[in-house]
Coordinates of C-alpha atoms in Angstrom, one line a residue:
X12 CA -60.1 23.9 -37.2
X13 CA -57.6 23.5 -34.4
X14 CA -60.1 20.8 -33.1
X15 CA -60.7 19.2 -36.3
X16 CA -56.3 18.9 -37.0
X17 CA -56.2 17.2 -33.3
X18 CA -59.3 14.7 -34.3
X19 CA -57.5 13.7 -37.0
X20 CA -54.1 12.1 -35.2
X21 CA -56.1 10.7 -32.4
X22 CA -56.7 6.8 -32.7
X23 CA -59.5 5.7 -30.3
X24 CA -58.6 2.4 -28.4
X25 CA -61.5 -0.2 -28.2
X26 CA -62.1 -0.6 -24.4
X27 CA -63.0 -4.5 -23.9
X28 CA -59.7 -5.4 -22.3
X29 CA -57.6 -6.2 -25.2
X30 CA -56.3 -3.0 -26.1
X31 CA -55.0 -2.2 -22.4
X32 CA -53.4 -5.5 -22.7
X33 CA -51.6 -5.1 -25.4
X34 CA -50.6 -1.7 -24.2
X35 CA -49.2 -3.0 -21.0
X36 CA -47.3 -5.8 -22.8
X37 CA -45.5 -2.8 -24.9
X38 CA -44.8 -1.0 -21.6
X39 CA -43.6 -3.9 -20.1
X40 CA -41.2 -4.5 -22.9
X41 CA -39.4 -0.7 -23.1
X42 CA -36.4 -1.0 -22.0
X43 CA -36.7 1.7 -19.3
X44 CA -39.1 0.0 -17.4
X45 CA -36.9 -2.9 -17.5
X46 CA -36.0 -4.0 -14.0
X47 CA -32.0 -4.3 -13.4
X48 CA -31.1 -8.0 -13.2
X49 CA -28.1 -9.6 -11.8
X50 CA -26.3 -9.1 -15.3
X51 CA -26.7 -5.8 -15.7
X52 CA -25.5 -5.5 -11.7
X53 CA -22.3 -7.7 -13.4
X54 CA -21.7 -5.9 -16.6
X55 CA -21.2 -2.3 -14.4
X56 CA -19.0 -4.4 -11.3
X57 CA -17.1 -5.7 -14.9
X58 CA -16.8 -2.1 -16.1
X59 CA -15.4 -0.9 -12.4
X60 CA -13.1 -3.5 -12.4
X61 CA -11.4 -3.1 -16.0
X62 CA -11.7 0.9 -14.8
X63 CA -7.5 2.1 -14.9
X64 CA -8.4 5.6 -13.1
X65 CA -10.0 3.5 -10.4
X66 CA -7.6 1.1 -9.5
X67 CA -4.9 3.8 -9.7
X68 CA -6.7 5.8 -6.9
X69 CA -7.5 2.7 -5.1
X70 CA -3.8 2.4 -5.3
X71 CA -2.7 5.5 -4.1
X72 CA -5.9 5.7 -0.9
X73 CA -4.6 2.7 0.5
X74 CA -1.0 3.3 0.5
X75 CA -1.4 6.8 1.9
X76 CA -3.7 5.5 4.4
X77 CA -1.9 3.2 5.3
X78 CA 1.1 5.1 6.3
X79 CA -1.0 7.8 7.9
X80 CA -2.5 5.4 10.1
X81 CA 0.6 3.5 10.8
X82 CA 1.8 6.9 11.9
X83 CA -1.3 7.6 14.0
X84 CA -1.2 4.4 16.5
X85 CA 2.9 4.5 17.2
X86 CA 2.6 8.6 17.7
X87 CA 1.4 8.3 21.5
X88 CA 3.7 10.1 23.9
X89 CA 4.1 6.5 25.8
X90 CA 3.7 4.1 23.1
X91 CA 6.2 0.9 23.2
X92 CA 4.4 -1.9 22.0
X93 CA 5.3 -2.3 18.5
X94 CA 6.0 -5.8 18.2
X95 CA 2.2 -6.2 19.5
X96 CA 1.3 -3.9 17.1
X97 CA 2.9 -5.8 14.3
X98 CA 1.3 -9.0 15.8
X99 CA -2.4 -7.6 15.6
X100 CA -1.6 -6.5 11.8
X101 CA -0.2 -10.1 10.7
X102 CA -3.1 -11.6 12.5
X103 CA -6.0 -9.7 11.1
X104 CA -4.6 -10.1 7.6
X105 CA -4.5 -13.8 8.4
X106 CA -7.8 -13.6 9.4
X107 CA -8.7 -12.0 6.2
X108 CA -7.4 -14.3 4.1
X109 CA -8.7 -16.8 5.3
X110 CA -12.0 -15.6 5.3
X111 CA -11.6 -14.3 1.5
X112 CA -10.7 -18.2 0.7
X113 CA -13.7 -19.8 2.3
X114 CA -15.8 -17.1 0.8
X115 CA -14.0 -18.0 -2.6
X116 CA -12.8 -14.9 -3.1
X117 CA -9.4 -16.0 -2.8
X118 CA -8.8 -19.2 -5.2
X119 CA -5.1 -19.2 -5.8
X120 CA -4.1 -20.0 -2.4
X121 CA -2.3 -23.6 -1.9
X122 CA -2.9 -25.0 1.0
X123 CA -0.1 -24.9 4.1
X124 CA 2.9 -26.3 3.4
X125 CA 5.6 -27.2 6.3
X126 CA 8.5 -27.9 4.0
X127 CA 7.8 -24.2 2.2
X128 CA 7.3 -22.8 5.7
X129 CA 10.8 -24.0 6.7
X130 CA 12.2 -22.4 3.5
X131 CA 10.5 -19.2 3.9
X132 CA 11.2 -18.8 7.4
X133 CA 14.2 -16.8 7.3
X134 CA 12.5 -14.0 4.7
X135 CA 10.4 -13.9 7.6
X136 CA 12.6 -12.8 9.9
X137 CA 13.8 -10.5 7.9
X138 CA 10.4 -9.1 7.2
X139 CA 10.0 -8.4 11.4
X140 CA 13.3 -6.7 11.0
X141 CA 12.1 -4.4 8.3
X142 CA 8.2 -4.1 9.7
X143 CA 9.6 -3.2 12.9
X144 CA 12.2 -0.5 12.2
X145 CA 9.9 1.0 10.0
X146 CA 7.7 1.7 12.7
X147 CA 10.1 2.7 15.2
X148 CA 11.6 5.3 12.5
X149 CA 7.6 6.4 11.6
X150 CA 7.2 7.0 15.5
X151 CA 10.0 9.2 16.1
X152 CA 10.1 11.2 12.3
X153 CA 7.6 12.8 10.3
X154 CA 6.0 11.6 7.2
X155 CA 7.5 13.8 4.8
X156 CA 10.9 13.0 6.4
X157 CA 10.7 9.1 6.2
X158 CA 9.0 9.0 3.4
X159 CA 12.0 11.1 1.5
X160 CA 14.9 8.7 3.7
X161 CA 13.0 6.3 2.4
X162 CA 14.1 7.0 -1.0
X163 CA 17.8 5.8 -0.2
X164 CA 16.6 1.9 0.1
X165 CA 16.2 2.4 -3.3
X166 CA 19.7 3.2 -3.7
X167 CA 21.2 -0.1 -1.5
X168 CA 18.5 -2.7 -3.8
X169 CA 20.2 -1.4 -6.5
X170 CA 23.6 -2.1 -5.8
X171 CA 22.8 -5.2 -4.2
X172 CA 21.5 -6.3 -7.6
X173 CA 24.8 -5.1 -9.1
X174 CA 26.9 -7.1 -6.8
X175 CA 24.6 -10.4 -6.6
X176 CA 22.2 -10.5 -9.5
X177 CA 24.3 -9.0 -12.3
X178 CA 22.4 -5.7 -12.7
X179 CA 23.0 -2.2 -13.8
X180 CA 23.0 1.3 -12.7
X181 CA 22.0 3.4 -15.8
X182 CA 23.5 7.0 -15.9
X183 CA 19.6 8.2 -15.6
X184 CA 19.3 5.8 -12.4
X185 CA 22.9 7.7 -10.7
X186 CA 21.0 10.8 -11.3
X187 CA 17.9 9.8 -9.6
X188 CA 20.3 8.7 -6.6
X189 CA 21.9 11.9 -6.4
X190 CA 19.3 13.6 -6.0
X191 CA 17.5 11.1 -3.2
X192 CA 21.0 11.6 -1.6
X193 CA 20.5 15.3 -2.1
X194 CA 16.2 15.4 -0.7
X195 CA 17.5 13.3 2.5
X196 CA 20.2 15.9 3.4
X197 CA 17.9 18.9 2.7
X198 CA 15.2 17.3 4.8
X199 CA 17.6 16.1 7.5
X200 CA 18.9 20.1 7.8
X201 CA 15.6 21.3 7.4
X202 CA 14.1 19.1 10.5
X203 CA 17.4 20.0 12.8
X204 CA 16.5 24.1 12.0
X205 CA 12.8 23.0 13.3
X206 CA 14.4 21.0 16.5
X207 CA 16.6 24.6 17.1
X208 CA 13.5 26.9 16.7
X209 CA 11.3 24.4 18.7
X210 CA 9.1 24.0 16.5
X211 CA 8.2 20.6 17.4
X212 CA 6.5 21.4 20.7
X213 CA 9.0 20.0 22.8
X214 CA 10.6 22.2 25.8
X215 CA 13.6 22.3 24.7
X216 CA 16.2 21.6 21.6
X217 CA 17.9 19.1 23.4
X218 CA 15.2 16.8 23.4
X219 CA 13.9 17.2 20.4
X220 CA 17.6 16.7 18.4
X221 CA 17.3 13.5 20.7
X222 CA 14.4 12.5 19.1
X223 CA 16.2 13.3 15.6
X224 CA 18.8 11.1 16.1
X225 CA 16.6 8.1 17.6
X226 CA 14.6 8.0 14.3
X227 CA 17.9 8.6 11.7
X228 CA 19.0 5.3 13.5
X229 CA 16.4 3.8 13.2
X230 CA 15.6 4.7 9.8
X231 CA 19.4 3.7 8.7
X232 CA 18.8 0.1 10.1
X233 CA 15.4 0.3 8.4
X234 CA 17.1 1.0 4.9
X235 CA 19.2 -2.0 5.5
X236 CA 16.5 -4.3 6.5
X237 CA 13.7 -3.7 3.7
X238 CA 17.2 -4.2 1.2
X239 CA 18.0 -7.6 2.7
X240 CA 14.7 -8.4 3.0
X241 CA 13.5 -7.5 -0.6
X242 CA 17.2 -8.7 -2.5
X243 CA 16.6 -12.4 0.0
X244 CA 13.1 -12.2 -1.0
X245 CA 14.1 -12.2 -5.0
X246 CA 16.6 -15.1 -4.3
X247 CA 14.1 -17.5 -2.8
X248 CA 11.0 -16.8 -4.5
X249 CA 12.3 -18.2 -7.7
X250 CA 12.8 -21.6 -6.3
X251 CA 9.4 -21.1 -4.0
X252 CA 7.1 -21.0 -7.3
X253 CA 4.5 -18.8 -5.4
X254 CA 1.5 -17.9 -6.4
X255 CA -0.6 -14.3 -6.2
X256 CA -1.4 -14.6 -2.4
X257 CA 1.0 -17.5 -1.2
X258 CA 4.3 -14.7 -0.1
X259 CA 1.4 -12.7 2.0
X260 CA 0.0 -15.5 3.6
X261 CA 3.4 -17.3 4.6
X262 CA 4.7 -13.9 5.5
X263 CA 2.1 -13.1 8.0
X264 CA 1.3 -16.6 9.1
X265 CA 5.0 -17.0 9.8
X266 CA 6.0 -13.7 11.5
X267 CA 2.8 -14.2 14.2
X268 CA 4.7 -16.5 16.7
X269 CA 8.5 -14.5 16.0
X270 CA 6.5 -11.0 16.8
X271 CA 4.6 -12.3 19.8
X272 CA 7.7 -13.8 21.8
X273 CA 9.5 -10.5 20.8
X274 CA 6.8 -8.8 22.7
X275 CA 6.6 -11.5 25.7
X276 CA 10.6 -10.8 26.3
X277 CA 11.0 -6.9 25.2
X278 CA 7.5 -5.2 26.4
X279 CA 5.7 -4.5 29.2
X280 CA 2.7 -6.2 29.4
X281 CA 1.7 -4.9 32.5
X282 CA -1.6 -3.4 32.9
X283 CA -0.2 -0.3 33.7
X284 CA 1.7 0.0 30.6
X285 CA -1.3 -0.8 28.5
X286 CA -3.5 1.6 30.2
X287 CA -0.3 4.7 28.8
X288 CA -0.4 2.8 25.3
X289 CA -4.5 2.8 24.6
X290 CA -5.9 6.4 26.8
X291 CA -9.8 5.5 27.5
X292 CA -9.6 9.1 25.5
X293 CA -8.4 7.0 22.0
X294 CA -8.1 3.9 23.0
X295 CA -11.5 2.8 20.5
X296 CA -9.2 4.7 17.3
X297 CA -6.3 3.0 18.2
X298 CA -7.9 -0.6 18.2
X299 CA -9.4 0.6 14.8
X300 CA -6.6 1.9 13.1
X301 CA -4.4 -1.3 14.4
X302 CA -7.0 -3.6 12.8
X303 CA -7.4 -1.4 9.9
X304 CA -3.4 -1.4 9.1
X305 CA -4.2 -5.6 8.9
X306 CA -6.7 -4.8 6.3
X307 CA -4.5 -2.4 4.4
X308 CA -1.9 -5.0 3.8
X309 CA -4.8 -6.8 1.4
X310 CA -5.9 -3.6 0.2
X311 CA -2.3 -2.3 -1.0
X312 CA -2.0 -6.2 -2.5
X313 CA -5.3 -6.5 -4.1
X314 CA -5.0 -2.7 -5.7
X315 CA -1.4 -3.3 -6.7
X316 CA -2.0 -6.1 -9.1
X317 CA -5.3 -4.6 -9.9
X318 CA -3.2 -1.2 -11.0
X319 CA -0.7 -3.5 -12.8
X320 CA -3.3 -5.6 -14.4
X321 CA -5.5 -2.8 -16.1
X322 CA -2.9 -0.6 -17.1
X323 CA 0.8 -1.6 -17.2
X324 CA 3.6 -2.1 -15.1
X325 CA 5.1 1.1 -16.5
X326 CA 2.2 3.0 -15.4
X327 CA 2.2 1.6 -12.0
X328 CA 5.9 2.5 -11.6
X329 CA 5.7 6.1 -12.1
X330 CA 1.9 6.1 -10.0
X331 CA 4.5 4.7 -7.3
X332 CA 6.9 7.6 -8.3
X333 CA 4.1 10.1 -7.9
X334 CA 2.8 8.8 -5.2
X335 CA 5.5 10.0 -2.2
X336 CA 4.5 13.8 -3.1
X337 CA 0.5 12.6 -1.3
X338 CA 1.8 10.6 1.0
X339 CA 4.5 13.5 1.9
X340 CA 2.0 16.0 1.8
X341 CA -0.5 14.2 4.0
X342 CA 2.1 14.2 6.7
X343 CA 1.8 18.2 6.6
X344 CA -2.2 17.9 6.6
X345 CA -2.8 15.3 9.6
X346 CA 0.1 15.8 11.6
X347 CA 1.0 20.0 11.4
X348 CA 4.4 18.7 10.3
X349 CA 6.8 21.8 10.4
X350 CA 6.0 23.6 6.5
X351 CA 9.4 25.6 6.0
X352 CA 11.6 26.1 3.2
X353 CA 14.1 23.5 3.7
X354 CA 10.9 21.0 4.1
X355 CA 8.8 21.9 1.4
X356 CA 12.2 21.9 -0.8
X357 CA 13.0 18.1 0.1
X358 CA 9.8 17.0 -0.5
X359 CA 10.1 18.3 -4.3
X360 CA 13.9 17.2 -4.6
X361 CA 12.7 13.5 -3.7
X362 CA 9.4 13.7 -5.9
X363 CA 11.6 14.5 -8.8
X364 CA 14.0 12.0 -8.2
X365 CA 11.5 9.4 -7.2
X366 CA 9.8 10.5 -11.4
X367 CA 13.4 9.9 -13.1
X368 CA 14.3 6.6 -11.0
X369 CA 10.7 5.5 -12.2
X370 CA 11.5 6.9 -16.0
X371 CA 15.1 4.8 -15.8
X372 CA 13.3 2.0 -15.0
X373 CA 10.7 1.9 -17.7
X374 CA 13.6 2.8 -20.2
X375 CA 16.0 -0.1 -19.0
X376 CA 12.7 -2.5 -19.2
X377 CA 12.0 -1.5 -22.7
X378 CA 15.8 -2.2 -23.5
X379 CA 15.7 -5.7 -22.2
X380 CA 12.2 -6.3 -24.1
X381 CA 14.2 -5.0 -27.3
X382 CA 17.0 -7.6 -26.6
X383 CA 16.8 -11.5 -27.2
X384 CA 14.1 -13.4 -25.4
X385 CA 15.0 -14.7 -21.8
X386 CA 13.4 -17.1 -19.5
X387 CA 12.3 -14.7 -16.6
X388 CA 11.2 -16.4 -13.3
X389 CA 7.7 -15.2 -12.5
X390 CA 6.8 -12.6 -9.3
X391 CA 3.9 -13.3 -7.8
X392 CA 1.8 -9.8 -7.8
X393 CA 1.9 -9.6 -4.0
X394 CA 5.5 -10.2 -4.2
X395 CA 5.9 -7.0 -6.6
X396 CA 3.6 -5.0 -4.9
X397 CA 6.1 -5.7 -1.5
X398 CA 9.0 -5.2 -3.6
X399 CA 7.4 -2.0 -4.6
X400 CA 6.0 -1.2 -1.2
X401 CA 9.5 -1.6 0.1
X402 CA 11.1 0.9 -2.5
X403 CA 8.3 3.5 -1.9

């Protein structure tokens, strides 16, 4: 019986040839046996590319990397060469471009333009002022600690937009303020408690409140620099008309020769001194991380108007807002940053404030889209994302 049922849905295939033809002409036509060709290999790059969770992570890695790295090549006990340091950088982003434009990869860059250079130069200079304090303030301060004192450049760009662009300080934006003011003096008692305890491995408190006041300087002419740089940067790019990549490349390109002469007449090029900056013990993850923070200048451009571009400008304000608790927090991870009270407390105070400074922002740009139409001068995306950069 059971063999009679299974005789009766079996169809016997004539075998001359044809039949095993035709059944490997079906085969070869499911669509699981179909090999992938280069439009399927497009349609997923497509999908990865119009993905908003992606490009906000991508976003957030290479801004955190690129501080912790940063971080990593000026934190030697004898390391001085910072405007070689900031020379390697603007050159392997040079380099970079480039190669993305011969490639094709890069199709919006103009092609070099002397008159534009000569315009540009002094936003340049003010770039080496801000690139440069920044690192002397990362190489004598902790992450957590700059990146909360880096909070109060936001408060100087604001005022500086009052005073020469007509802006406005929202009631919303003075709270945010208050409470960066707040974060900075929480952090700034918290890290002179560590000092006094010793809790920062030096021999004594002395040194160590030394150290403490080297990098408050430095960070206070930091904060003035990244304003002047980012409020002269607004002024000038509207008549400059440029394009997604042109501020990058005219930033690095021009900065090269300023940053090497620094070097040649404040540095020690000795081999002496070169041989305390790179230890045979590090000297291979130093080299790596120097060209690596080149690179991350691209990255943090390319993943900036990515973010923007697949979600919103709105959205990548408050992923910039939320985005100094990681980079805070990654100070405490790679660099056993003192974790106390007063520490752990500033780094909340400025993540809260950095969240309602973003929320003022959205809210004042939804009341000038609300209001009669304007003609608004266009930002290139890599001159937002160093605008941003600058804030954060």
């Amino acid at each position: 019986m059971d063999d009679k049922k299974n005789e009766n849905y079996v169809v016997q295939m004539p075998d001359d040839g044809r039949g095993r033809d035709e059944k490997d002409a079906f085969m070869a036509r499911r669509p699981s046996q179909r090999p992938r060709g280069p439009n399927d290999i497009g349609q997923s790059l497509s999908k990865l590319d119009n993905n908003p969770p992606l490009s906000v992570l991508a976003y957030c890695l290479s801004s955190i990397s690129m501080t912790v790295v940063n971080k990593y090549v000026v934190s030697g006990a004898f390391w001085n060469l910072n405007f070689f340091y900031l020379a390697v950088q603007a050159i392997v982003c040079i380099a970079a471009i480039s190669a993305c434009k011969s490639l094709g990869l890069i199709r919006n860059l103009a092609p070099f333009d002397s008159d534009k250079a000569r315009k540009w130069f002094p936003i340049s200079l003010l770039l080496v002022g801000m690139i440069y304090t920044s690192t002397k303030a990362l190489q004598f301060l902790s992450v957590p600690v700059y990146t909360i004192f880096k909070n109060l450049t936001i408060i100087v760009i604001a005022y500086g937009e009052v005073m020469w662009f007509g802006g406005s300080v929202t009631p919303i934006a003075l709270l945010s303020f208050g409470l960066m003011v707040l974060s900075s003096i929480v952090a700034a008692w918290a890290d002179i408690q560590s000092a006094i305890a010793g809790d920062f491995g030096h021999g004594d408190s002395s040194t160590a409140m030394s150290t403490l006041n080297a990098g408050y300087a430095w960070m206070g002419l930091n904060v003035l620099c990244t304003a002047s740089y980012v409020l002269g940067m607004r002024k000038i790019i509207k008549k400059m008309n440029f394009k997604d990549w042109d501020t990058m490349y005219y930033n690095n390109l021009l900065t090269i020769p300023v940053l090497f002469v620094c070097s040649l007449l404040v540095e020690d090029w000795s081999s002496i001194n070169f041989a305390k900056n790179f230890p045979e013990e590090s000297r291979n993850r130093i080299i790596i991380g120097m060209i690596y923070s080149g690179l991350a200048a691209i990255f943090i451009s390319y993943c900036s108007a990515w973010c923007i571009r697949v979600t919103s400008s709105t959205t990548y304000s408050m992923v910039g807002a939320l985005n100094k608790l990681p980079i805070a927090i990654s100070g405490l991870v790679f660099f056993s940053a003192p974790v106390t009270f007063g520490s752990v407390s500033a780094i909340f105070i400025g993540f809260v404030s950095g969240i309602i400074y973003a929320w003022a922002r959205i809210r004042q740009s939804s009341v000038s889209e609300d209001s009669l139409p304007t003609n608004k001068a266009a930002m290139s995306a890599s001159s937002q994302s160093n605008r941003d950069a600058a804030n954060s």
